[in-house]
Coordinates of C-alpha atoms and ligand atoms in Angstrom, one line a residue:
X1 CA 0.0 0.0 0.0
X2 CA 1.5 3.4 -1.0
X3 CA 1.2 5.9 1.9
X4 CA -1.1 8.9 1.5
X5 CA 0.3 12.4 2.3
X6 CA -2.1 12.9 5.2
X7 CA -1.4 11.1 8.4
X8 CA -4.0 8.3 8.4
X9 CA -3.7 7.0 12.0
X10 CA -5.1 8.0 15.4
X11 CA -3.3 11.1 16.8
X12 CA -4.0 9.9 20.4
X13 CA -0.7 7.9 20.6
X14 CA 2.3 9.7 19.1
X15 CA 5.2 8.4 21.1
X16 CA 6.5 5.5 23.2
X17 CA 9.3 3.1 23.9
X18 CA 9.6 -0.5 22.9
X19 CA 12.3 -3.1 23.4
X20 CA 12.9 -6.7 22.3
X21 CA 15.6 -9.3 22.7
X22 CA 16.1 -11.6 19.7
X23 CA 18.4 -14.6 19.3
X24 CA 20.7 -15.7 16.6
X25 CA 20.0 -19.0 14.8
X26 CA 22.1 -21.8 13.3
X27 CA 21.0 -23.1 10.0
X28 CA 20.7 -26.9 9.8
X29 CA 19.8 -26.7 6.1
X30 CA 21.5 -23.6 4.6
X31 CA 20.0 -20.7 2.8
X32 CA 22.6 -19.9 0.1
X33 CA 21.4 -18.1 -3.0
X34 CA 18.5 -15.7 -3.4
X35 CA 16.2 -14.1 -5.9
X36 CA 13.9 -11.0 -6.2
X37 CA 13.3 -9.0 -3.1
X38 CA 15.4 -11.2 -0.8
X39 CA 13.5 -14.4 -1.4
X40 CA 15.4 -17.6 -0.9
X41 CA 16.4 -19.9 -3.8
X42 CA 15.8 -22.9 -1.5
X43 CA 14.1 -23.5 1.8
X44 CA 16.1 -23.6 5.0
X45 CA 15.6 -24.9 8.5
X46 CA 17.4 -23.6 11.7
X47 CA 17.6 -24.0 15.4
X48 CA 17.0 -20.8 17.4
X49 CA 19.8 -20.1 19.9
X50 CA 19.5 -19.0 23.4
X51 CA 22.6 -17.0 24.5
X52 CA 23.6 -15.2 21.3
X53 CA 21.1 -12.3 21.5
X54 CA 20.7 -8.7 20.3
X55 CA 18.7 -6.4 22.6
X56 CA 17.2 -3.4 20.9
X57 CA 15.2 -0.5 22.4
X58 CA 13.5 2.1 20.3
X59 CA 12.2 5.4 21.5
X60 CA 9.8 6.5 18.8
X61 CA 7.6 9.5 18.0
X62 CA 5.4 10.5 15.1
X63 CA 4.7 14.0 13.9
X64 CA 1.4 13.8 12.1
X65 CA 2.1 17.2 10.5
X66 CA 5.4 16.2 9.0
X67 CA 5.8 13.5 6.4
X68 CA 9.5 13.6 5.9
X69 CA 10.4 9.9 5.7
X70 CA 11.8 7.7 8.5
X71 CA 14.4 9.5 10.6
X72 CA 16.7 7.6 12.8
X73 CA 19.4 8.1 15.4
X74 CA 21.2 4.9 16.2
X75 CA 23.7 3.8 18.8
X76 CA 25.2 0.3 19.0
X77 CA 26.9 -0.9 22.2
X78 CA 26.5 2.7 23.5
X79 CA 28.4 4.3 20.6
X80 CA 27.4 5.9 17.3
X81 CA 27.7 3.4 14.5
X82 CA 27.5 5.2 11.1
X83 CA 27.9 2.1 9.0
X84 CA 25.0 0.3 10.8
X85 CA 22.9 3.5 10.8
X86 CA 23.3 3.7 7.0
X87 CA 22.3 0.1 6.7
X88 CA 19.2 0.6 8.8
X89 CA 18.2 3.8 7.0
X90 CA 18.4 1.9 3.7
X91 CA 16.4 -1.0 5.1
X92 CA 13.7 1.3 6.5
X93 CA 13.5 3.0 3.1
X94 CA 12.7 -0.3 1.6
X95 CA 9.8 -1.1 4.0
X96 CA 7.8 2.1 4.0
X97 CA 5.3 0.6 1.5
X98 CA 4.5 -2.1 4.1
X99 CA 4.9 0.1 7.2
X100 CA 3.6 3.5 5.9
X101 CA 3.6 5.1 9.4
X102 CA 7.4 5.1 9.1
X103 CA 7.1 8.2 6.9
X104 CA 6.0 10.3 9.9
X105 CA 8.3 8.6 12.4
X106 CA 11.5 9.4 14.3
X107 CA 13.2 6.4 15.8
X108 CA 16.0 6.5 18.4
X109 CA 17.5 3.1 18.3
X110 CA 19.8 1.6 20.8
X111 CA 21.2 -1.9 20.3
X112 CA 23.6 -4.2 22.0
X113 CA 24.7 -7.8 21.6
X114 CA 25.2 -10.3 24.4
X115 CA 28.0 -11.8 22.5
X116 CA 31.2 -10.0 21.5
X117 CA 31.2 -8.5 17.9
X118 CA 34.6 -10.1 17.5
X119 CA 33.4 -13.6 18.2
X120 CA 33.0 -14.2 14.5
X121 CA 29.3 -14.8 15.0
X122 CA 27.0 -13.2 12.5
X123 CA 24.8 -10.7 14.4
X124 CA 22.7 -9.7 11.4
X125 CA 20.1 -12.4 12.2
X126 CA 19.6 -11.4 15.8
X127 CA 19.8 -7.6 15.2
X128 CA 17.4 -7.6 12.3
X129 CA 15.0 -9.8 14.1
X130 CA 15.1 -7.5 17.2
X131 CA 14.6 -4.5 15.0
X132 CA 11.7 -6.1 13.1
X133 CA 9.9 -7.0 16.4
X134 CA 10.3 -3.5 17.7
X135 CA 8.8 -2.1 14.5
X136 CA 5.8 -4.5 14.8
X137 CA 5.3 -3.4 18.4
X138 CA 5.2 0.2 17.2
X139 CA 2.9 -0.7 14.4
X140 CA 0.5 -2.4 16.8
X141 CA 0.5 0.7 19.1
X142 CA -0.2 3.0 16.1
X143 CA -2.6 0.9 14.0
X144 CA -3.9 -1.9 16.3
X145 CA -3.6 -4.3 13.3
X146 CA -1.2 -6.8 14.8
X147 CA -2.9 -7.9 18.0
X148 CA -3.3 -11.5 16.8
X149 CA 0.1 -13.2 17.7
X150 CA 0.3 -15.1 14.5
X151 CA -0.1 -12.0 12.4
X152 CA 2.4 -10.1 14.6
X153 CA 5.1 -12.8 14.3
X154 CA 4.5 -13.3 10.5
X155 CA 4.9 -9.6 9.9
X156 CA 8.0 -9.5 12.1
X157 CA 9.5 -12.4 10.2
X158 CA 8.6 -10.8 6.9
X159 CA 10.3 -7.5 7.9
X160 CA 13.3 -9.3 9.4
X161 CA 13.7 -11.2 6.1
X162 CA 14.0 -8.0 4.2
X163 CA 16.8 -6.9 6.5
X164 CA 18.7 -10.2 6.4
X165 CA 17.2 -13.4 5.0
X166 CA 18.3 -15.7 7.9
X167 CA 16.8 -13.2 10.4
X168 CA 13.3 -14.3 9.3
X169 CA 14.0 -17.6 11.2
X170 CA 15.1 -15.9 14.5
X171 CA 11.6 -14.8 15.2
X172 CA 10.5 -18.3 16.4
X173 CA 11.3 -20.5 19.3
X174 CA 13.3 -23.7 19.0
X175 CA 13.3 -24.4 15.2
X176 CA 12.1 -22.5 12.1
X177 CA 11.5 -23.2 8.4
X178 CA 11.8 -20.5 5.8
X179 CA 11.0 -21.0 2.2
X180 CA 8.4 -22.3 -0.1
X181 CA 7.5 -25.9 1.0
X182 CA 3.9 -26.7 0.6
X183 CA 4.1 -29.9 2.6
X184 CA 4.7 -27.9 5.7
X185 CA 3.0 -24.6 4.8
X186 CA 6.5 -23.0 4.2
X187 CA 6.6 -19.6 2.5
X188 CA 9.3 -17.6 0.8
X189 CA 8.0 -14.3 2.3
X190 CA 8.4 -15.3 6.0
X191 CA 9.5 -18.2 8.2
X192 CA 7.3 -20.4 10.4
X193 CA 7.9 -22.3 13.6
X194 CA 8.7 -26.0 13.2
X195 CA 6.1 -27.3 15.6
X196 CA 6.7 -31.1 15.7
X197 CA 9.9 -31.4 17.8
X198 CA 10.7 -34.8 19.4
X199 CA 11.7 -34.7 23.0
X200 CA 15.2 -36.0 22.2
X201 CA 15.8 -32.5 20.8
X202 CA 14.7 -30.6 23.9
X203 CA 17.4 -28.2 25.0
X204 CA 19.7 -29.4 22.2
X205 CA 23.1 -28.0 22.9
X206 CA 25.3 -25.9 20.5
X207 CA 28.9 -25.4 21.4
X208 CA 30.2 -22.6 19.2
X209 CA 33.9 -23.0 18.8
X210 CA 35.6 -19.8 17.8
X211 CA 38.4 -20.9 15.4
X212 CA 38.9 -17.3 14.3
X213 CA 37.2 -14.0 15.2
X214 CA 38.4 -12.2 12.0
X215 CA 35.9 -10.3 10.0
X216 CA 34.1 -12.4 7.3
X217 CA 36.1 -12.7 4.1
X218 CA 33.0 -12.6 2.0
X219 CA 29.8 -10.8 2.9
X220 CA 26.6 -12.8 2.8
X221 CA 25.2 -10.7 -0.1
X222 CA 28.3 -11.4 -2.1
X223 CA 28.1 -15.1 -1.1
X224 CA 24.5 -15.4 -2.2
X225 CA 25.3 -13.7 -5.5
X226 CA 28.0 -16.4 -6.2
X227 CA 25.1 -18.9 -6.6
X228 CA 23.6 -16.9 -9.5
X229 CA 26.1 -18.4 -12.0
X230 CA 27.2 -21.4 -10.0
X231 CA 27.6 -24.6 -12.0
X232 CA 26.0 -26.7 -9.2
X233 CA 23.1 -24.2 -8.7
X234 CA 20.2 -26.4 -9.7
X235 CA 21.4 -29.6 -8.0
X236 CA 22.1 -27.6 -4.8
X237 CA 18.6 -26.1 -4.7
X238 CA 16.9 -29.5 -5.1
X239 CA 19.2 -31.2 -2.6
X240 CA 18.5 -28.5 0.0
X241 CA 14.8 -29.0 -0.5
X242 CA 15.2 -32.7 0.0
X243 CA 17.3 -32.1 3.1
X244 CA 14.6 -29.8 4.5
X245 CA 12.1 -32.7 4.2
X246 CA 14.6 -35.1 5.8
X247 CA 15.6 -32.9 8.6
X248 CA 12.0 -31.9 9.6
X249 CA 11.2 -35.7 9.6
X250 CA 14.3 -36.5 11.7
X251 CA 13.4 -33.7 14.2
X252 CA 9.8 -35.0 14.5
X253 CA 10.9 -38.6 15.0
X254 CA 13.9 -38.0 17.2
X255 CA 16.2 -39.6 14.6
X256 CA 19.4 -38.0 15.8
X257 CA 21.6 -40.1 13.4
X258 CA 19.8 -38.9 10.2
X259 CA 19.7 -35.4 11.6
X260 CA 23.5 -35.4 12.2
X261 CA 24.2 -36.8 8.8
X262 CA 22.2 -34.1 7.1
X263 CA 23.8 -31.4 9.3
X264 CA 27.4 -32.3 8.4
X265 CA 26.5 -32.8 4.7
X266 CA 24.9 -29.4 4.6
X267 CA 27.9 -27.7 6.2
X268 CA 30.4 -29.3 3.9
X269 CA 28.2 -28.7 0.9
X270 CA 28.0 -24.9 1.7
X271 CA 31.8 -24.8 1.9
X272 CA 32.2 -26.9 -1.3
X273 CA 29.9 -24.5 -3.1
X274 CA 32.1 -21.6 -2.0
X275 CA 35.3 -23.4 -3.0
X276 CA 33.9 -24.0 -6.4
X277 CA 32.4 -20.6 -7.1
X278 CA 34.1 -17.9 -9.1
X279 CA 35.8 -16.3 -7.4
X280 CA 36.5 -19.2 -5.1
X281 CA 36.6 -18.9 -1.3
X282 CA 38.1 -21.2 1.2
X283 CA 36.6 -20.1 4.5
X284 CA 37.7 -23.0 6.7
X285 CA 41.0 -22.7 8.5
X286 CA 43.4 -25.4 9.5
X287 CA 41.8 -25.5 13.0
X288 CA 38.3 -26.0 11.4
X289 CA 39.5 -29.2 9.7
X290 CA 41.4 -30.4 12.8
X291 CA 38.2 -30.1 14.8
X292 CA 36.1 -31.8 12.1
X293 CA 38.5 -34.8 12.1
X294 CA 38.5 -35.0 15.9
X295 CA 34.7 -34.8 16.1
X296 CA 34.4 -37.7 13.6
X297 CA 37.0 -39.8 15.5
X298 CA 35.4 -39.0 18.8
X299 CA 32.0 -40.1 17.5
X300 CA 33.4 -43.4 16.3
X301 CA 35.3 -44.0 19.5
X302 CA 32.7 -42.9 22.0
X303 CA 29.6 -43.7 20.0
X304 CA 28.1 -40.4 21.2
X305 CA 25.9 -38.6 18.6
X306 CA 27.9 -35.4 18.3
X307 CA 27.8 -33.5 15.0
X308 CA 29.2 -30.4 13.5
X309 CA 27.9 -27.6 11.3
X310 CA 29.5 -24.4 9.9
X311 CA 28.3 -21.0 8.9
X312 CA 29.9 -19.2 6.0
X313 CA 33.1 -18.9 8.1
X314 CA 35.7 -21.0 10.0
X315 CA 33.8 -21.5 13.3
X316 CA 32.3 -24.8 14.3
X317 CA 28.9 -25.3 15.8
X318 CA 29.0 -28.7 17.7
X319 CA 25.4 -29.9 18.2
X320 CA 24.6 -32.6 20.7
X321 CA 21.9 -33.8 23.1
X322 CA 22.0 -32.2 26.5
X323 CA 22.2 -35.7 28.2
X324 CA 25.8 -36.0 27.0
X325 CA 26.9 -32.6 28.2
X326 CA 29.5 -33.6 30.8
X327 CA 31.3 -36.0 28.3
X328 CA 31.1 -33.5 25.4
X329 CA 32.4 -30.6 27.5
X330 CA 35.3 -32.7 28.6
X331 CA 36.0 -33.6 25.0
X332 CA 35.8 -29.9 24.0
X333 CA 38.2 -28.8 26.8
X334 CA 40.7 -31.6 26.3
X335 CA 40.8 -31.8 22.5
X336 CA 39.1 -28.9 20.7
X337 CA 39.9 -25.7 22.5
X338 CA 43.5 -25.9 21.4
X339 CA 42.2 -25.1 17.9
X340 CA 40.2 -22.1 19.0
X341 CA 41.4 -18.5 19.1
X342 CA 42.4 -17.9 22.7
X343 CA 40.5 -21.1 23.6
X344 CA 37.2 -19.3 23.1
X345 CA 33.9 -20.9 22.8
X346 CA 30.2 -20.2 23.6
X347 CA 28.2 -22.7 25.5
X348 CA 24.8 -22.2 23.8
X349 CA 21.7 -24.3 23.2
X350 CA 18.3 -24.3 21.5
X351 CA 16.3 -21.3 22.8
X352 CA 12.8 -20.2 23.5
X353 CA 12.8 -17.4 21.0
X354 CA 12.5 -13.6 21.3
X355 CA 11.3 -11.8 24.4
X356 CA 9.7 -8.4 24.7
X357 CA 11.5 -6.4 27.3
X358 CA 9.6 -3.0 27.0
Ligands
LIG401 O1 20.9 -14.0 6.1 P1 22.2 -13.9 5.4 O2 22.1 -13.1 4.1 O3 23.3 -13.4 6.3 O4 22.7 -15.4 5.0 C1 23.0 -16.4 5.9 C2 23.7 -17.5 5.2 C3 24.1 -18.7 6.0 O5 24.3 -18.3 7.4 C4 25.5 -19.2 5.5 C5 23.2 -19.8 6.0 C6 21.9 -19.6 6.7 O6 20.9 -20.2 6.3 O7 21.8 -19.0 7.8

């Protein structure tokens, strides 16, 4: 809907404060490649995390007399962040057609992460999810159109997606599916919660092993663009779709072995795609490979179902059932931390989703 020049909302409420905490997520089946207005080339499934969060507070006000486009002042971790501010300004500019009230709005945005920026963990998913949730809370206050929770979260996921594709999945607790998959009601425009989760996945742990905290060598947008001309493009998109079916089934049935096999295959496929793209990128580091070898040897030796996955970077996510926590932590401390930068890791797990704090 294009916005009219006259302020169309009630003038009773013209200011307020909102705040949300939103988590990061780890993709089990990866989103890699996009089309149109940030729509995914294939469906993806993720686990929502618990400790890696962004908390965002927005002090907002509207001036019904002044339609001058969204105005923002932004601080991140208590400091001005011009690069981030520019990114958010651009993002808000792209969503005024779906949030027309923004044209009369001034937003004072304060954000901070619970995990260090230098941990090599992508914060765009949690930060865009927190921002989208704040925007939906403001929209509800101004228009009263999002009081039904399902509508609220769908819109939040829709907006988060336009900011950063994977952020669409961070809106939901435990596990989420994003992308067109009619069997599960999946849509390209926004993510949905995966509702059928077997109890063996309760509190599933994710040990994030920081092999390197260096800035990403290739941005996600550049990475997705590499798929446009990729020789394995079509086969990748159909395999990812198949893997979404398989992983959703494994999560419903508590089939940890099938889950783990898909998890590792997806991680290695993502990196293989990057190695074979033009230009080519090798984002694993020697420490990444050492950890992968040790995880596989440990699994064979201990018979414990511990599996790895990777983002588009060198750090490892080690996923395992909470019941095996003491043994796995001993394994991490004794064998894996020597490959991590300054022996750093984050002891995270499947989380309960975003939380409104104001
Ligand atoms: O949401 P983006 O554009 O940062 O892309 C995320 C890409 C991966 O993290 C590699 C995979 C995924 O599905 O999260």
